[in-house]
Amino acid sequence: MTCVIERVEAVCFRVPVKVPVATSFGVMRDRPAVFVKLTAQDGVFGWGEIFANWPAAAAEHRAQLLVQDICDLVVGARVNKAEDLFVRLTEQTHIRALQSGEWGPFRQVIAGLDIALHDMFARRDGMSVARFLNKDAADAVPTYASGIAIGAAPELIARARAAGHDAFKVKIGFDGRRDLNALHTMTETLHAGEQLMADVNQAWSVDEALSYAAQIDAMGLGWLEEPVRADLPTADWAELAAGFKTPLAGGENIAGHTEFAAAISARHLSVVQPDIVKWGGLSGCASVARNVRDAGLRYCPHFLGGGIGLIASGHLLAAVGGDGMLEVDVNPNPLRDAFDAAGVQGSGLFAISEAPGLGVEHLPEELAQYQTLSLEARV
């Protein structure tokens, strides 16, 4: 079914936070988000989200990039299927991204547009995005609590447990020995059936990571995420995989079908974590996720942003299936929590709404106080 894109809107938000969200490579001192809306000539619309966590100025930059450098390829575009914009814009913006060196920002904007187009096409068909991708999609997906700073882990894990989670991921990579001692303490406080994972956020060298292998393996973690730089040579990741019994995870910093195919083929990662707002949207990441499952590996979508991206990640996991879990940040974030469909049930499951598309009709009114920029382009 053909539609013509008549209007593109991008809205930026920033929420001040009392407790900054710290990672090994930087600190988030507010919570940003960029939501994008596509509207067709017949009035049908779709919502998406564009990655905006890093760098600190990313949100407004991505919105400007969309409207000033990409919208000339979107407004007035005739699309026949939900994957059209991802394929077309990836080709059409290649030289623009090459000229500017801004590969990541272009990929992120295209990812958000792809999510919005899927929402539009699913809404037009009167079905959820999950059902649009797979008529046999699950009604709910399991979750794990994420964004847990190692220094505040006891309190945050207790809070996440009370919210229904039984799996938790802790951020480490600040002080190796101290982090691992604290992580070991966390494993001793887990309840029966609970699971703990750790995210190093690329902080260690290969030698440093291997020096911790025996201690980490003894903890029985569900996985160890990005212990070293994501772009290190395959030989380094092979050495890590051989040196650890603990499953290795990664994928949020991989972009492109070729790059994911190489990672899947190498099998150094047991858990593969593409992020739909960083690269690929639903088009690219659905393909990758199915390839991950076909290879006998575990697909767990990465996500740490606003409500629309979280809902879309849940719908993709429900469509692809498998034993993966949806990442749910436990840190306060109105840009996520204000969306009705972005909640976790008491059983630790994320419900997949049967409402058309992603179930988002408009942005919650209470978010207006956090808006920093609103831009649009139209025919």
CSV table of C-alpha atoms in Angstrom, one decimal:
chain,number,residue,atom,x,y,z
A,1,MET,CA,0.0,0.0,0.0
A,2,THR,CA,1.5,3.3,-1.1
A,3,CYS,CA,1.5,6.4,1.0
A,4,VAL,CA,3.2,9.8,0.6
A,5,ILE,CA,4.9,11.5,3.6
A,6,GLU,CA,3.5,15.0,4.0
A,7,ARG,CA,5.0,16.1,7.3
A,8,VAL,CA,7.9,15.3,9.6
A,9,GLU,CA,8.0,16.6,13.2
A,10,ALA,CA,10.9,16.3,15.7
A,11,VAL,CA,10.5,17.1,19.4
A,12,CYS,CA,13.4,17.3,21.8
A,13,PHE,CA,13.2,16.9,25.6
A,14,ARG,CA,15.6,17.1,28.6
A,15,VAL,CA,14.8,16.1,32.1
A,16,PRO,CA,17.1,17.3,34.9
A,17,VAL,CA,18.0,14.4,37.3
A,18,LYS,CA,18.9,14.5,40.9
A,19,VAL,CA,21.3,11.6,40.6
A,20,PRO,CA,23.4,11.6,37.4
A,21,VAL,CA,23.6,8.3,35.5
A,22,ALA,CA,27.3,7.3,35.5
A,23,THR,CA,29.0,5.0,33.1
A,24,SER,CA,32.7,4.2,32.8
A,25,PHE,CA,33.1,6.6,29.9
A,26,GLY,CA,30.9,9.5,31.0
A,27,VAL,CA,28.0,10.9,33.1
A,28,MET,CA,24.5,11.7,32.0
A,29,ARG,CA,23.4,14.8,33.9
A,30,ASP,CA,20.0,15.0,32.4
A,31,ARG,CA,17.8,12.5,30.5
A,32,PRO,CA,17.3,13.5,26.8
A,33,ALA,CA,15.0,12.2,24.1
A,34,VAL,CA,14.1,13.0,20.5
A,35,PHE,CA,10.7,11.7,19.3
A,36,VAL,CA,9.8,11.9,15.7
A,37,LYS,CA,6.4,11.8,14.0
A,38,LEU,CA,5.7,11.0,10.4
A,39,THR,CA,2.3,12.0,8.9
A,40,ALA,CA,1.1,10.8,5.5
A,41,GLN,CA,-1.2,12.7,3.1
A,42,ASP,CA,-4.2,10.7,4.2
A,43,GLY,CA,-3.6,11.6,7.9
A,44,VAL,CA,-2.2,8.3,9.1
A,45,PHE,CA,0.8,8.9,11.3
A,46,GLY,CA,3.6,7.0,13.1
A,47,TRP,CA,5.9,7.7,16.0
A,48,GLY,CA,9.6,6.9,16.4
A,49,GLU,CA,12.6,7.7,18.6
A,50,ILE,CA,16.1,8.8,17.8
A,51,PHE,CA,19.1,8.0,19.9
A,52,ALA,CA,20.2,11.0,22.0
A,53,ASN,CA,22.1,9.8,25.1
A,54,TRP,CA,25.6,10.7,23.8
A,55,PRO,CA,27.2,13.1,23.4
A,56,ALA,CA,25.6,15.6,25.8
A,57,ALA,CA,24.4,17.8,23.0
A,58,ALA,CA,23.0,15.0,20.9
A,59,ALA,CA,19.3,15.6,21.2
A,60,GLU,CA,19.0,19.0,19.6
A,61,HIS,CA,21.7,18.1,17.0
A,62,ARG,CA,19.8,15.0,15.8
A,63,ALA,CA,16.6,17.0,15.4
A,64,GLN,CA,18.4,19.7,13.4
A,65,LEU,CA,20.2,17.0,11.3
A,66,LEU,CA,16.8,15.4,10.5
A,67,VAL,CA,15.1,18.6,9.5
A,68,GLN,CA,17.9,20.4,7.8
A,69,ASP,CA,19.9,17.6,6.2
A,70,ILE,CA,17.6,14.6,5.7
A,71,CYS,CA,14.0,15.9,5.4
A,72,ASP,CA,14.5,16.9,1.8
A,73,LEU,CA,14.6,13.1,1.1
A,74,VAL,CA,11.6,12.3,3.3
A,75,VAL,CA,9.0,15.0,2.8
A,76,GLY,CA,7.0,14.1,-0.3
A,77,ALA,CA,8.6,10.6,-0.4
A,78,ARG,CA,6.3,7.9,-1.7
A,79,VAL,CA,6.7,4.7,0.3
A,80,ASN,CA,5.3,1.3,-0.4
A,81,LYS,CA,6.4,-0.7,2.6
A,82,ALA,CA,7.7,-0.2,6.1
A,83,GLU,CA,11.3,-0.9,5.2
A,84,ASP,CA,11.5,1.7,2.4
A,85,LEU,CA,12.9,4.6,4.3
A,86,PHE,CA,15.7,2.6,6.0
A,87,VAL,CA,16.9,1.2,2.7
A,88,ARG,CA,16.5,4.3,0.6
A,89,LEU,CA,17.9,6.8,3.1
A,90,THR,CA,20.9,4.7,4.0
A,91,GLU,CA,21.9,4.8,0.3
A,92,GLN,CA,20.9,8.4,-0.3
A,93,THR,CA,22.7,9.9,2.8
A,94,HIS,CA,25.9,7.8,2.4
A,95,ILE,CA,27.9,10.7,0.8
A,96,ARG,CA,26.4,13.2,3.2
A,97,ALA,CA,27.5,11.1,6.2
A,98,LEU,CA,30.9,10.4,4.6
A,99,GLN,CA,31.5,14.1,3.9
A,100,SER,CA,30.7,15.1,7.5
A,101,GLY,CA,32.1,12.1,9.2
A,102,GLU,CA,28.8,11.8,11.2
A,103,TRP,CA,28.0,8.2,10.5
A,104,GLY,CA,26.4,7.6,13.9
A,105,PRO,CA,24.0,10.6,13.8
A,106,PHE,CA,22.8,9.8,10.3
A,107,ARG,CA,22.2,6.2,11.2
A,108,GLN,CA,20.4,7.2,14.4
A,109,VAL,CA,18.0,9.6,12.6
A,110,ILE,CA,17.3,7.0,9.9
A,111,ALA,CA,16.6,4.4,12.7
A,112,GLY,CA,14.0,6.7,14.3
A,113,LEU,CA,12.3,7.4,11.0
A,114,ASP,CA,12.2,3.6,10.3
A,115,ILE,CA,10.5,3.0,13.6
A,116,ALA,CA,7.9,5.7,12.8
A,117,LEU,CA,7.2,4.3,9.4
A,118,HIS,CA,6.6,0.8,10.9
A,119,ASP,CA,4.3,2.4,13.4
A,120,MET,CA,2.4,4.1,10.6
A,121,PHE,CA,2.1,1.0,8.4
A,122,ALA,CA,1.0,-1.2,11.4
A,123,ARG,CA,-1.5,1.5,12.4
A,124,ARG,CA,-2.9,1.7,8.9
A,125,ASP,CA,-3.4,-2.1,9.0
A,126,GLY,CA,-5.1,-1.9,12.4
A,127,MET,CA,-2.6,-4.1,14.2
A,128,SER,CA,0.2,-3.7,16.7
A,129,VAL,CA,3.8,-3.4,15.4
A,130,ALA,CA,4.6,-6.8,17.0
A,131,ARG,CA,1.7,-8.5,15.0
A,132,PHE,CA,2.7,-6.5,11.9
A,133,LEU,CA,6.2,-8.1,12.1
A,134,ASN,CA,4.9,-11.5,13.1
A,135,LYS,CA,1.2,-12.5,13.4
A,136,ASP,CA,2.2,-15.0,16.1
A,137,ALA,CA,4.1,-12.5,18.2
A,138,ALA,CA,4.0,-13.0,22.0
A,139,ASP,CA,1.6,-11.0,24.2
A,140,ALA,CA,4.4,-10.2,26.7
A,141,VAL,CA,8.2,-10.4,27.0
A,142,PRO,CA,10.4,-10.9,30.0
A,143,THR,CA,12.5,-8.0,31.3
A,144,TYR,CA,15.6,-7.3,33.3
A,145,ALA,CA,16.4,-4.2,35.3
A,146,SER,CA,19.2,-2.1,33.9
A,147,GLY,CA,21.2,1.1,34.6
A,148,ILE,CA,22.1,0.0,38.1
A,149,ALA,CA,25.2,1.8,39.3
A,150,ILE,CA,27.4,-0.6,41.3
A,151,GLY,CA,27.7,1.9,44.2
A,152,ALA,CA,23.9,2.1,44.6
A,153,ALA,CA,23.2,-1.6,43.6
A,154,PRO,CA,21.8,-2.8,46.9
A,155,GLU,CA,19.1,-0.1,47.0
A,156,LEU,CA,18.3,-0.2,43.3
A,157,ILE,CA,18.1,-4.0,43.1
A,158,ALA,CA,15.8,-4.0,46.0
A,159,ARG,CA,13.6,-1.4,44.3
A,160,ALA,CA,13.7,-3.3,41.0
A,161,ARG,CA,12.8,-6.5,42.8
A,162,ALA,CA,9.8,-4.8,44.4
A,163,ALA,CA,8.7,-3.7,40.9
A,164,GLY,CA,8.7,-7.3,39.7
A,165,HIS,CA,12.1,-7.9,38.2
A,166,ASP,CA,14.1,-11.0,38.9
A,167,ALA,CA,17.1,-10.2,36.7
A,168,PHE,CA,19.4,-7.2,37.1
A,169,LYS,CA,22.3,-5.7,35.2
A,170,VAL,CA,24.9,-3.7,37.2
A,171,LYS,CA,27.2,-1.1,35.6
A,172,ILE,CA,30.9,-1.6,36.5
A,173,GLY,CA,34.2,-0.5,34.9
A,174,PHE,CA,35.1,2.2,37.4
A,175,ASP,CA,37.6,0.5,39.7
A,176,GLY,CA,38.3,-3.1,38.7
A,177,ARG,CA,39.0,-4.8,42.0
A,178,ARG,CA,36.5,-2.7,44.0
A,179,ASP,CA,33.8,-3.3,41.4
A,180,LEU,CA,34.3,-7.0,41.4
A,181,ASN,CA,34.3,-7.3,45.2
A,182,ALA,CA,31.0,-5.3,45.2
A,183,LEU,CA,29.6,-7.5,42.4
A,184,HIS,CA,30.5,-10.7,44.3
A,185,THR,CA,28.6,-9.3,47.3
A,186,MET,CA,25.6,-8.7,45.1
A,187,THR,CA,25.6,-12.4,44.0
A,188,GLU,CA,25.4,-13.5,47.6
A,189,THR,CA,22.3,-11.4,48.2
A,190,LEU,CA,20.3,-12.7,45.2
A,191,HIS,CA,17.1,-14.5,45.9
A,192,ALA,CA,16.4,-18.0,44.5
A,193,GLY,CA,15.9,-17.9,40.7
A,194,GLU,CA,17.3,-14.4,40.3
A,195,GLN,CA,20.0,-13.5,37.8
A,196,LEU,CA,22.8,-10.9,37.8
A,197,MET,CA,24.6,-9.5,34.7
A,198,ALA,CA,27.4,-6.9,34.5
A,199,ASP,CA,28.1,-4.1,32.0
A,200,VAL,CA,31.7,-2.8,31.8
A,201,ASN,CA,30.9,-0.2,29.1
A,202,GLN,CA,34.1,-1.0,27.2
A,203,ALA,CA,36.3,0.2,30.1
A,204,TRP,CA,39.0,-2.6,30.2
A,205,SER,CA,41.9,-3.7,28.1
A,206,VAL,CA,42.0,-7.3,26.9
A,207,ASP,CA,44.7,-8.1,29.5
A,208,GLU,CA,42.8,-6.4,32.3
A,209,ALA,CA,39.6,-8.3,31.4
A,210,LEU,CA,41.4,-11.6,31.3
A,211,SER,CA,43.0,-11.0,34.6
A,212,TYR,CA,39.5,-10.8,36.1
A,213,ALA,CA,38.2,-13.9,34.3
A,214,ALA,CA,38.5,-16.4,37.0
A,215,GLN,CA,36.9,-14.1,39.6
A,216,ILE,CA,34.0,-13.3,37.3
A,217,ASP,CA,33.5,-16.9,36.1
A,218,ALA,CA,33.1,-17.9,39.8
A,219,MET,CA,30.2,-15.5,40.2
A,220,GLY,CA,27.8,-17.3,37.7
A,221,LEU,CA,26.8,-14.1,35.9
A,222,GLY,CA,24.2,-14.3,33.2
A,223,TRP,CA,26.6,-12.4,30.9
A,224,LEU,CA,29.5,-9.9,30.9
A,225,GLU,CA,28.7,-7.0,28.6
A,226,GLU,CA,31.3,-5.1,26.5
A,227,PRO,CA,34.3,-5.7,28.7
A,228,VAL,CA,36.6,-4.1,26.1
A,229,ARG,CA,36.1,-1.7,23.2
A,230,ALA,CA,33.5,-2.9,20.8
A,231,ASP,CA,35.8,-2.0,17.8
A,232,LEU,CA,38.8,-4.1,18.9
A,233,PRO,CA,40.0,-6.7,16.3
A,234,THR,CA,38.3,-10.0,16.0
A,235,ALA,CA,41.4,-11.7,17.4
A,236,ASP,CA,41.0,-9.8,20.7
A,237,TRP,CA,37.4,-10.8,21.1
A,238,ALA,CA,38.4,-14.4,20.2
A,239,GLU,CA,41.0,-14.3,23.0
A,240,LEU,CA,38.4,-13.0,25.4
A,241,ALA,CA,35.8,-15.6,24.5
A,242,ALA,CA,38.4,-18.3,25.0
A,243,GLY,CA,39.4,-16.9,28.3
A,244,PHE,CA,35.9,-16.6,29.9
A,245,LYS,CA,33.3,-19.2,30.8
A,246,THR,CA,30.9,-16.4,31.4
A,247,PRO,CA,28.9,-15.5,28.3
A,248,LEU,CA,30.0,-12.3,26.6
A,249,ALA,CA,27.4,-9.8,25.4
A,250,GLY,CA,27.6,-6.8,23.0
A,251,GLY,CA,26.0,-5.2,20.0
A,252,GLU,CA,24.8,-1.8,20.9
A,253,ASN,CA,27.9,-0.4,19.2
A,254,ILE,CA,27.8,-2.5,16.1
A,255,ALA,CA,26.2,-1.0,13.1
A,256,GLY,CA,25.5,-2.5,9.7
A,257,HIS,CA,24.3,-5.9,8.3
A,258,THR,CA,27.9,-6.9,7.3
A,259,GLU,CA,29.3,-6.0,10.8
A,260,PHE,CA,26.5,-7.9,12.6
A,261,ALA,CA,26.9,-10.9,10.2
A,262,ALA,CA,30.6,-11.0,11.0
A,263,ALA,CA,29.9,-10.9,14.8
A,264,ILE,CA,27.3,-13.6,14.6
A,265,SER,CA,29.6,-15.8,12.5
A,266,ALA,CA,32.5,-15.4,14.8
A,267,ARG,CA,30.3,-16.5,17.8
A,268,HIS,CA,32.5,-14.6,20.3
A,269,LEU,CA,29.3,-13.0,21.6
A,270,SER,CA,26.8,-15.4,23.2
A,271,VAL,CA,24.3,-12.5,23.7
A,272,VAL,CA,23.8,-10.1,20.8
A,273,GLN,CA,22.2,-6.7,21.6
A,274,PRO,CA,21.4,-4.4,18.7
A,275,ASP,CA,19.8,-1.1,19.6
A,276,ILE,CA,16.9,-0.1,17.4
A,277,VAL,CA,17.4,3.7,17.9
A,278,LYS,CA,21.2,3.6,17.2
A,279,TRP,CA,21.2,1.7,13.9
A,280,GLY,CA,18.7,-0.1,11.8
A,281,GLY,CA,15.4,0.7,13.4
A,282,LEU,CA,13.0,-2.2,13.2
A,283,SER,CA,14.0,-3.1,9.6
A,284,GLY,CA,17.7,-3.6,10.3
A,285,CYS,CA,17.4,-5.0,13.8
A,286,ALA,CA,14.6,-7.5,13.0
A,287,SER,CA,16.8,-9.0,10.3
A,288,VAL,CA,19.8,-9.2,12.7
A,289,ALA,CA,17.7,-10.6,15.5
A,290,ARG,CA,16.4,-13.4,13.4
A,291,ASN,CA,19.9,-14.2,12.2
A,292,VAL,CA,21.0,-14.3,15.9
A,293,ARG,CA,18.3,-16.7,16.7
A,294,ASP,CA,19.0,-18.9,13.6
A,295,ALA,CA,22.7,-19.1,14.8
A,296,GLY,CA,21.6,-20.4,18.2
A,297,LEU,CA,22.7,-17.3,20.0
A,298,ARG,CA,20.6,-15.1,22.3
A,299,TYR,CA,18.9,-11.9,21.2
A,300,CYS,CA,18.4,-9.3,23.9
A,301,PRO,CA,17.6,-5.8,22.6
A,302,HIS,CA,19.7,-3.0,24.1
A,303,PHE,CA,17.9,0.1,25.1
A,304,LEU,CA,18.3,3.1,27.5
A,305,GLY,CA,16.1,5.9,26.4
A,306,GLY,CA,12.5,7.2,26.2
A,307,GLY,CA,9.2,5.5,26.1
A,308,ILE,CA,8.7,5.1,22.4
A,309,GLY,CA,12.0,3.3,21.8
A,310,LEU,CA,11.3,1.0,24.8
A,311,ILE,CA,7.9,0.1,23.5
A,312,ALA,CA,9.2,-0.5,20.0
A,313,SER,CA,12.1,-2.7,21.4
A,314,GLY,CA,9.5,-4.7,23.3
A,315,HIS,CA,7.4,-5.2,20.2
A,316,LEU,CA,10.4,-6.4,18.2
A,317,LEU,CA,11.4,-8.9,20.9
A,318,ALA,CA,7.8,-10.2,21.0
A,319,ALA,CA,7.9,-10.6,17.2
A,320,VAL,CA,11.3,-12.4,17.0
A,321,GLY,CA,10.8,-14.6,20.1
A,322,GLY,CA,13.4,-16.6,21.8
A,323,ASP,CA,14.7,-16.5,25.4
A,324,GLY,CA,15.9,-12.9,25.3
A,325,MET,CA,14.9,-10.2,27.8
A,326,LEU,CA,13.9,-6.6,27.3
A,327,GLU,CA,16.2,-4.1,29.0
A,328,VAL,CA,14.4,-1.7,31.3
A,329,ASP,CA,16.3,1.2,32.9
A,330,VAL,CA,15.4,1.5,36.6
A,331,ASN,CA,16.6,5.1,36.9
A,332,PRO,CA,13.8,7.8,37.1
A,333,ASN,CA,12.9,9.1,33.6
A,334,PRO,CA,9.6,10.8,32.9
A,335,LEU,CA,10.4,10.6,29.2
A,336,ARG,CA,9.9,6.8,29.6
A,337,ASP,CA,7.5,6.5,32.4
A,338,ALA,CA,4.8,8.9,31.0
A,339,PHE,CA,3.9,6.5,28.3
A,340,ASP,CA,1.2,4.1,29.4
A,341,ALA,CA,2.4,1.2,27.3
A,342,ALA,CA,6.0,1.4,28.7
A,343,GLY,CA,5.2,-0.2,32.1
A,344,VAL,CA,6.4,-3.5,33.6
A,345,GLN,CA,3.8,-5.8,35.1
A,346,GLY,CA,4.3,-7.2,38.6
A,347,SER,CA,5.5,-10.5,37.2
A,348,GLY,CA,8.4,-8.8,35.5
A,349,LEU,CA,6.8,-9.1,32.1
A,350,PHE,CA,6.5,-6.2,29.6
A,351,ALA,CA,3.0,-6.3,28.1
A,352,ILE,CA,2.6,-5.9,24.4
A,353,SER,CA,-0.4,-3.7,23.6
A,354,GLU,CA,-2.8,-4.8,20.9
A,355,ALA,CA,-3.6,-1.2,20.1
A,356,PRO,CA,-2.7,-0.2,16.5
A,357,GLY,CA,1.0,0.5,15.9
A,358,LEU,CA,2.9,1.1,19.1
A,359,GLY,CA,-0.2,2.3,20.9
A,360,VAL,CA,1.1,5.9,21.1
A,361,GLU,CA,-1.5,8.5,19.9
A,362,HIS,CA,0.3,11.6,21.1
A,363,LEU,CA,3.1,12.7,23.4
A,364,PRO,CA,2.0,12.9,27.0
A,365,GLU,CA,1.0,16.4,28.0
A,366,GLU,CA,3.1,16.3,31.2
A,367,LEU,CA,6.3,16.2,29.1
A,368,ALA,CA,5.7,19.7,27.7
A,369,GLN,CA,7.6,21.2,30.6
A,370,TYR,CA,10.8,19.4,29.5
A,371,GLN,CA,10.6,20.3,25.8
A,372,THR,CA,13.7,22.1,24.5
A,373,LEU,CA,13.1,22.2,20.7
A,374,SER,CA,10.3,21.4,18.2
A,375,LEU,CA,11.0,21.4,14.5
A,376,GLU,CA,9.0,20.3,11.5
A,377,ALA,CA,9.1,20.1,7.7
A,378,ARG,CA,6.2,19.6,5.4
A,379,VAL,CA,5.1,19.6,1.8
